[in-house]
Short mmCIF file of C-alpha atoms in Angstrom, two decimals:
data_model
loop_
_atom_site.label_atom_id
_atom_site.label_comp_id
_atom_site.label_asym_id
_atom_site.label_seq_id
_atom_site.Cartn_x
_atom_site.Cartn_y
_atom_site.Cartn_z
CA MET A 37 -36.73 3.70 46.26
CA HIS A 38 -37.21 7.34 47.25
CA PRO A 39 -36.64 9.68 44.25
CA ILE A 40 -34.01 11.71 46.13
CA LYS A 41 -32.01 8.57 46.96
CA MET A 42 -32.28 7.41 43.35
CA ALA A 43 -31.03 10.79 42.14
CA GLY A 44 -28.14 10.57 44.59
CA MET A 45 -27.15 7.12 43.36
CA ALA A 46 -27.35 8.29 39.76
CA ALA A 47 -25.04 11.21 40.58
CA VAL A 48 -22.51 8.85 42.18
CA LEU A 49 -22.64 6.52 39.19
CA LEU A 50 -22.20 9.44 36.81
CA ALA A 51 -19.24 10.78 38.79
CA THR A 52 -17.65 7.33 38.74
CA ALA A 53 -18.12 7.10 34.98
CA VAL A 54 -16.59 10.54 34.46
CA GLN A 55 -13.57 9.63 36.58
CA ALA A 56 -12.76 6.48 34.59
CA GLU A 57 -9.45 6.98 32.79
CA THR A 58 -8.73 6.61 29.11
CA VAL A 59 -5.72 4.66 27.85
CA PHE A 60 -3.97 5.71 24.63
CA VAL A 61 -1.67 3.26 22.82
CA THR A 62 0.55 3.90 19.80
CA LEU A 63 0.25 1.27 17.05
CA GLU A 64 3.56 1.27 15.23
CA LYS A 65 2.46 -0.74 12.17
CA ASP A 66 -1.06 0.71 11.90
CA ASN A 67 0.22 4.32 12.01
CA ALA A 68 -2.51 5.00 14.54
CA ILE A 69 -3.48 5.45 18.18
CA ALA A 70 -5.77 2.98 19.93
CA VAL A 71 -8.17 4.43 22.51
CA LEU A 72 -9.16 2.04 25.33
CA ASP A 73 -11.74 2.04 28.06
CA PRO A 74 -9.84 0.04 30.71
CA VAL A 75 -12.78 -0.27 33.08
CA GLU A 76 -14.90 -1.93 30.41
CA GLY A 77 -11.77 -3.59 29.08
CA LYS A 78 -12.48 -2.76 25.45
CA LEU A 79 -11.13 -0.90 22.45
CA VAL A 80 -13.19 2.26 21.87
CA LYS A 81 -11.69 3.49 18.61
CA THR A 82 -8.56 3.71 16.49
CA VAL A 83 -7.38 7.05 15.10
CA PRO A 84 -4.79 7.57 12.30
CA VAL A 85 -1.89 9.67 13.57
CA GLY A 86 1.18 9.55 11.29
CA GLN A 87 4.01 7.28 10.26
CA ARG A 88 5.43 4.82 12.80
CA PRO A 89 4.18 6.27 16.10
CA ARG A 90 6.13 5.13 19.17
CA GLY A 91 6.65 7.41 22.17
CA ILE A 92 3.54 8.95 23.69
CA ALA A 93 2.82 11.15 26.72
CA ILE A 94 0.06 13.38 28.01
CA SER A 95 0.35 16.97 29.21
CA LYS A 96 0.12 17.84 32.88
CA ASP A 97 -3.42 19.20 32.44
CA GLY A 98 -4.50 16.11 30.49
CA LYS A 99 -5.58 18.12 27.46
CA THR A 100 -2.81 17.35 24.98
CA LEU A 101 -1.32 14.10 23.77
CA PHE A 102 2.22 14.17 22.41
CA VAL A 103 3.05 11.42 19.90
CA ALA A 104 6.43 10.76 18.30
CA THR A 105 5.80 9.79 14.67
CA SER A 106 9.30 8.58 13.92
CA ASP A 107 9.10 8.32 10.14
CA ASP A 108 7.57 11.81 9.89
CA ASN A 109 10.40 13.30 11.95
CA THR A 110 8.03 15.16 14.23
CA ILE A 111 6.18 15.12 17.55
CA ARG A 112 2.45 15.58 16.96
CA MET A 113 0.23 17.42 19.42
CA ILE A 114 -3.26 15.95 19.63
CA ASP A 115 -6.31 17.17 21.51
CA SER A 116 -7.05 14.37 23.99
CA GLU A 117 -10.82 14.92 23.71
CA THR A 118 -11.38 15.40 19.98
CA LEU A 119 -8.27 13.43 18.94
CA LYS A 120 -7.60 16.08 16.30
CA GLU A 121 -4.09 17.30 15.60
CA ILE A 122 -3.50 20.77 17.05
CA GLY A 123 0.20 21.25 16.36
CA LYS A 124 3.64 19.82 15.72
CA LEU A 125 6.96 20.12 17.51
CA PRO A 126 10.39 20.26 15.79
CA SER A 127 11.77 17.04 17.15
CA GLY A 128 14.73 16.47 14.87
CA GLU A 129 15.17 13.28 12.86
CA ASP A 130 13.67 9.92 13.81
CA PRO A 131 12.20 10.73 17.25
CA GLU A 132 11.26 7.57 19.12
CA THR A 133 11.09 8.51 22.76
CA PHE A 134 10.85 11.74 24.71
CA ALA A 135 10.25 13.02 28.22
CA LEU A 136 8.38 16.05 29.54
CA SER A 137 9.71 18.29 32.28
CA PRO A 138 7.57 18.08 35.44
CA ASP A 139 6.31 21.65 34.94
CA GLY A 140 5.17 20.73 31.42
CA LYS A 141 7.18 23.51 29.77
CA PHE A 142 9.93 21.54 28.04
CA MET A 143 10.34 18.32 26.11
CA TYR A 144 13.54 16.29 25.74
CA VAL A 145 13.62 14.15 22.59
CA SER A 146 15.96 11.30 21.70
CA ASN A 147 17.30 11.55 18.15
CA GLU A 148 18.81 8.13 17.62
CA ASP A 149 20.31 8.68 14.18
CA ASP A 150 22.03 11.95 15.10
CA ALA A 151 23.23 10.98 18.60
CA GLU A 152 21.51 14.04 20.03
CA VAL A 153 18.88 15.12 22.50
CA THR A 154 16.67 17.97 21.26
CA VAL A 155 15.25 20.32 23.89
CA ILE A 156 11.92 21.89 22.87
CA ASP A 157 9.99 24.81 24.34
CA ILE A 158 6.43 23.48 24.11
CA ALA A 159 4.65 26.85 24.31
CA THR A 160 6.63 28.41 21.45
CA LYS A 161 7.07 25.10 19.57
CA LYS A 162 10.75 25.89 19.09
CA ALA A 163 13.87 23.77 19.51
CA LEU A 164 16.11 25.48 22.07
CA GLU A 165 19.12 23.19 22.08
CA LYS A 166 20.61 20.09 20.51
CA ILE A 167 22.80 18.23 23.01
CA LYS A 168 25.35 15.76 21.71
CA VAL A 169 25.16 12.45 23.57
CA GLY A 170 26.39 8.89 23.00
CA VAL A 171 25.61 6.62 20.06
CA GLU A 172 21.96 5.61 19.55
CA PRO A 173 20.18 7.45 22.36
CA GLU A 174 16.73 6.09 23.11
CA GLY A 175 15.64 5.94 26.75
CA ILE A 176 15.09 9.35 28.28
CA ALA A 177 13.78 10.63 31.61
CA VAL A 178 13.48 13.85 33.59
CA SER A 179 13.71 13.83 37.38
CA PRO A 180 10.58 14.95 39.26
CA ASP A 181 12.62 17.68 40.97
CA ASN A 182 13.52 18.94 37.47
CA ASN A 183 17.28 18.85 38.12
CA TRP A 184 18.22 16.14 35.63
CA ALA A 185 17.44 14.90 32.17
CA ILE A 186 18.85 11.44 31.50
CA SER A 187 19.73 10.11 28.06
CA ALA A 188 20.50 6.39 27.67
CA SER A 189 22.82 5.67 24.75
CA GLU A 190 22.31 2.12 23.55
CA THR A 191 25.64 1.64 21.80
CA THR A 192 27.83 3.73 24.13
CA ASN A 193 26.27 1.85 27.10
CA MET A 194 26.03 5.02 29.13
CA LEU A 195 23.53 7.14 30.98
CA HIS A 196 24.26 10.81 30.39
CA TRP A 197 23.31 13.23 33.17
CA ILE A 198 22.16 16.50 31.63
CA ASP A 199 21.80 19.50 33.93
CA THR A 200 18.39 20.94 32.98
CA LYS A 201 19.49 24.50 33.84
CA THR A 202 22.68 24.61 31.77
CA ARG A 203 21.61 21.87 29.31
CA LYS A 204 25.12 20.41 29.54
CA ILE A 205 26.21 16.85 30.31
CA VAL A 206 27.86 16.94 33.73
CA ASP A 207 28.33 13.24 34.39
CA ASN A 208 28.07 9.78 32.81
CA THR A 209 27.29 6.39 34.30
CA LEU A 210 28.55 3.28 32.52
CA VAL A 211 25.91 0.52 32.57
CA ASP A 212 25.35 -2.91 31.04
CA PRO A 213 25.02 -3.31 27.26
CA ARG A 214 22.17 -1.63 25.39
CA PRO A 215 20.39 0.47 27.99
CA ARG A 216 16.84 0.92 26.71
CA ALA A 217 14.80 2.82 29.30
CA ALA A 218 15.28 4.93 32.42
CA SER A 219 12.94 6.15 35.13
CA PHE A 220 13.36 8.16 38.32
CA THR A 221 11.67 7.37 41.60
CA ALA A 222 9.05 9.94 42.64
CA ASP A 223 11.42 11.45 45.21
CA SER A 224 14.15 11.87 42.54
CA GLN A 225 16.63 9.98 44.73
CA GLN A 226 17.10 6.97 42.45
CA LEU A 227 17.34 6.29 38.74
CA TRP A 228 16.38 2.85 37.42
CA ALA A 229 17.66 1.74 34.01
CA THR A 230 17.19 -1.44 31.99
CA SER A 231 19.86 -3.07 29.82
CA GLU A 232 18.32 -5.11 27.05
CA MET A 233 21.28 -7.27 26.01
CA ALA A 234 22.43 -8.03 29.57
CA GLY A 235 18.93 -8.75 30.88
CA THR A 236 19.56 -6.50 33.87
CA LEU A 237 18.10 -3.63 35.86
CA THR A 238 20.54 -1.11 37.31
CA ILE A 239 19.60 1.17 40.22
CA ILE A 240 21.64 4.34 40.63
CA ASP A 241 21.86 6.87 43.45
CA ALA A 242 21.02 10.23 41.86
CA ALA A 243 23.14 12.26 44.28
CA SER A 244 26.39 10.31 43.83
CA LYS A 245 25.65 8.94 40.32
CA GLN A 246 26.92 5.60 41.65
CA ILE A 247 25.34 2.20 41.06
CA VAL A 248 23.75 0.84 44.23
CA GLN A 249 22.27 -2.37 42.82
CA ASN A 250 22.40 -4.45 39.67
CA ILE A 251 19.64 -7.04 39.29
CA LYS A 252 19.89 -9.94 36.87
CA LEU A 253 16.39 -10.83 35.67
CA ASP A 254 16.41 -14.62 35.45
CA VAL A 255 13.11 -16.38 34.75
CA PRO A 256 12.92 -20.15 35.38
CA GLY A 257 12.28 -21.95 32.13
CA VAL A 258 13.01 -18.93 29.92
CA SER A 259 16.27 -18.74 27.97
CA SER A 260 18.48 -15.74 28.70
CA ASP A 261 18.32 -14.46 25.12
CA GLN A 262 14.56 -13.97 25.55
CA ILE A 263 15.02 -11.75 28.61
CA GLN A 264 15.29 -8.26 27.15
CA PRO A 265 14.02 -5.69 29.66
CA VAL A 266 12.74 -2.37 28.35
CA GLY A 267 10.06 -0.19 30.02
CA ILE A 268 10.00 0.68 33.74
CA ALA A 269 7.30 1.95 36.09
CA ILE A 270 7.89 2.69 39.81
CA ASP A 271 4.99 3.49 42.13
CA LYS A 272 4.86 6.82 43.97
CA GLU A 273 5.51 5.31 47.39
CA ARG A 274 8.51 3.39 46.05
CA ARG A 275 7.04 0.10 47.19
CA TYR A 276 7.30 -1.70 43.85
CA GLY A 277 8.96 -1.25 40.52
CA TYR A 278 7.75 -3.03 37.40
CA VAL A 279 9.88 -3.93 34.39
CA ALA A 280 8.65 -4.99 30.94
CA MET A 281 10.81 -7.92 29.84
CA GLY A 282 10.35 -7.97 26.07
CA PRO A 283 10.21 -11.42 24.43
CA ALA A 284 10.21 -13.10 27.86
CA ASN A 285 6.52 -12.03 27.80
CA ARG A 286 6.60 -11.08 31.46
CA VAL A 287 6.58 -8.12 33.80
CA ALA A 288 9.00 -8.35 36.72
CA VAL A 289 7.63 -7.24 40.10
CA ILE A 290 10.50 -5.82 42.13
CA ASN A 291 10.41 -4.80 45.79
CA ALA A 292 11.72 -1.24 45.56
CA GLN A 293 13.06 -1.32 49.13
CA THR A 294 14.92 -4.64 49.13
CA PHE A 295 15.54 -4.80 45.36
CA LYS A 296 14.35 -8.41 45.34
CA VAL A 297 12.34 -9.76 42.42
CA GLU A 298 9.13 -11.00 44.03
CA LYS A 299 7.39 -12.47 41.00
CA PHE A 300 7.00 -12.47 37.25
CA LEU A 301 3.61 -11.79 35.67
CA LEU A 302 2.88 -13.49 32.35
CA VAL A 303 1.48 -10.94 29.87
CA GLY A 304 1.26 -10.80 26.05
CA GLN A 305 4.07 -11.38 23.59
CA ARG A 306 6.97 -8.91 23.34
CA VAL A 307 6.00 -6.53 26.13
CA TRP A 308 7.48 -3.10 25.44
CA ASN A 309 6.17 -0.46 27.79
CA LEU A 310 3.85 0.07 30.75
CA ALA A 311 1.91 2.79 32.53
CA PHE A 312 -0.06 3.16 35.76
CA SER A 313 -3.68 4.10 36.14
CA PRO A 314 -3.98 7.51 37.90
CA ASP A 315 -4.74 5.81 41.24
CA GLN A 316 -1.92 3.30 40.65
CA LYS A 317 -4.26 0.37 41.21
CA ARG A 318 -3.74 -0.95 37.69
CA LEU A 319 -0.85 -1.29 35.26
CA TYR A 320 -1.22 -1.36 31.50
CA THR A 321 1.34 -3.07 29.25
CA THR A 322 1.83 -2.87 25.48
CA ASN A 323 2.52 -6.26 23.93
CA GLY A 324 3.96 -5.75 20.46
CA VAL A 325 3.80 -9.19 18.91
CA SER A 326 0.45 -10.36 20.34
CA ASN A 327 -1.07 -6.97 19.39
CA ASP A 328 -2.77 -6.45 22.74
CA VAL A 329 -2.67 -4.62 26.06
CA SER A 330 -2.58 -6.49 29.36
CA ILE A 331 -4.35 -5.02 32.39
CA ILE A 332 -2.71 -5.90 35.72
CA ASP A 333 -4.42 -5.49 39.08
CA LEU A 334 -1.73 -4.19 41.42
CA GLU A 335 -3.38 -5.15 44.69
CA SER A 336 -3.33 -8.83 43.77
CA HIS A 337 -0.47 -8.59 41.24
CA LYS A 338 -2.50 -10.56 38.72
CA VAL A 339 -3.27 -10.02 35.05
CA THR A 340 -7.03 -9.53 34.83
CA LYS A 341 -7.64 -8.87 31.16
CA SER A 342 -6.15 -8.69 27.67
CA VAL A 343 -7.49 -6.20 25.11
CA ALA A 344 -6.73 -6.54 21.39
CA VAL A 345 -5.74 -3.11 20.04
CA GLY A 346 -4.10 -3.35 16.61
CA ARG A 347 -0.71 -4.01 15.04
CA TYR A 348 2.42 -3.59 17.13
CA PRO A 349 1.36 -1.58 20.19
CA TRP A 350 4.40 0.24 21.56
CA GLY A 351 3.82 3.31 23.73
CA VAL A 352 1.11 3.91 26.33
CA ALA A 353 -0.23 7.00 28.11
CA VAL A 354 -3.15 7.34 30.52
CA LYS A 355 -5.55 10.26 30.85
CA PRO A 356 -7.38 10.63 34.21
#
């Protein structure tokens, strides 16, 4: 082959390699983060991070990982390249989950033991506000238009609508027992929330705060007590939503226009959370009991690979 053509091919291959994303997974019982190469489908390394890591997210610029180490009562800031700790945020007690504002300036943290949401200024590393919410808040989300922060209180069975400008609760939506996670559609028009004890997904109109659909997640051959939905991911075009169904060991594929469940994908045991690849062609799930991550191809809606990662994978974040 002509040297120029060979050089061109090499450049393309190198660009492709550089563009491959990295998947970070919190390992609750290993007190560590697993680093995955999803294209190769393998575990690259495991890095100690702190006591009982759960929630994880990546900054808008992809440079900083935020990890809630619940038993250390802090959110750790980690350089996504070196995987070295570069700071801590004052999260309040027992942080499990948190959400970043779309501009990357603020973090909203669920403090389950104190029935509060802590608002943190990331640049100054200071807590700005502690907002009283219902009992046992866990699921939390910020709308892409930055108007709302949502706190799901597991025991109060409510979604609390926090105005991000005033940092006050302005409305509440009563949902099914034990709401665990919440996620907005990309256009901020809908909020999706899972209820673990009821085995349901509730879809709410963000403008009216009214429920527009309640979906019972029934799986043939699986007992209802095993159907405990948690994490949610909705694609940018609002074509499909995906729900992690806990000990049912499945991900529900839901048509986001008709609200019909189209299929269930069998993944690992006790699926907690899920995250898209940057191009939204793949979905990664954390399977707590089988200690692995499932990789789902979203064009075919098929599980293509399982990657062993360590003990009790819980949260997942993807770096482009």
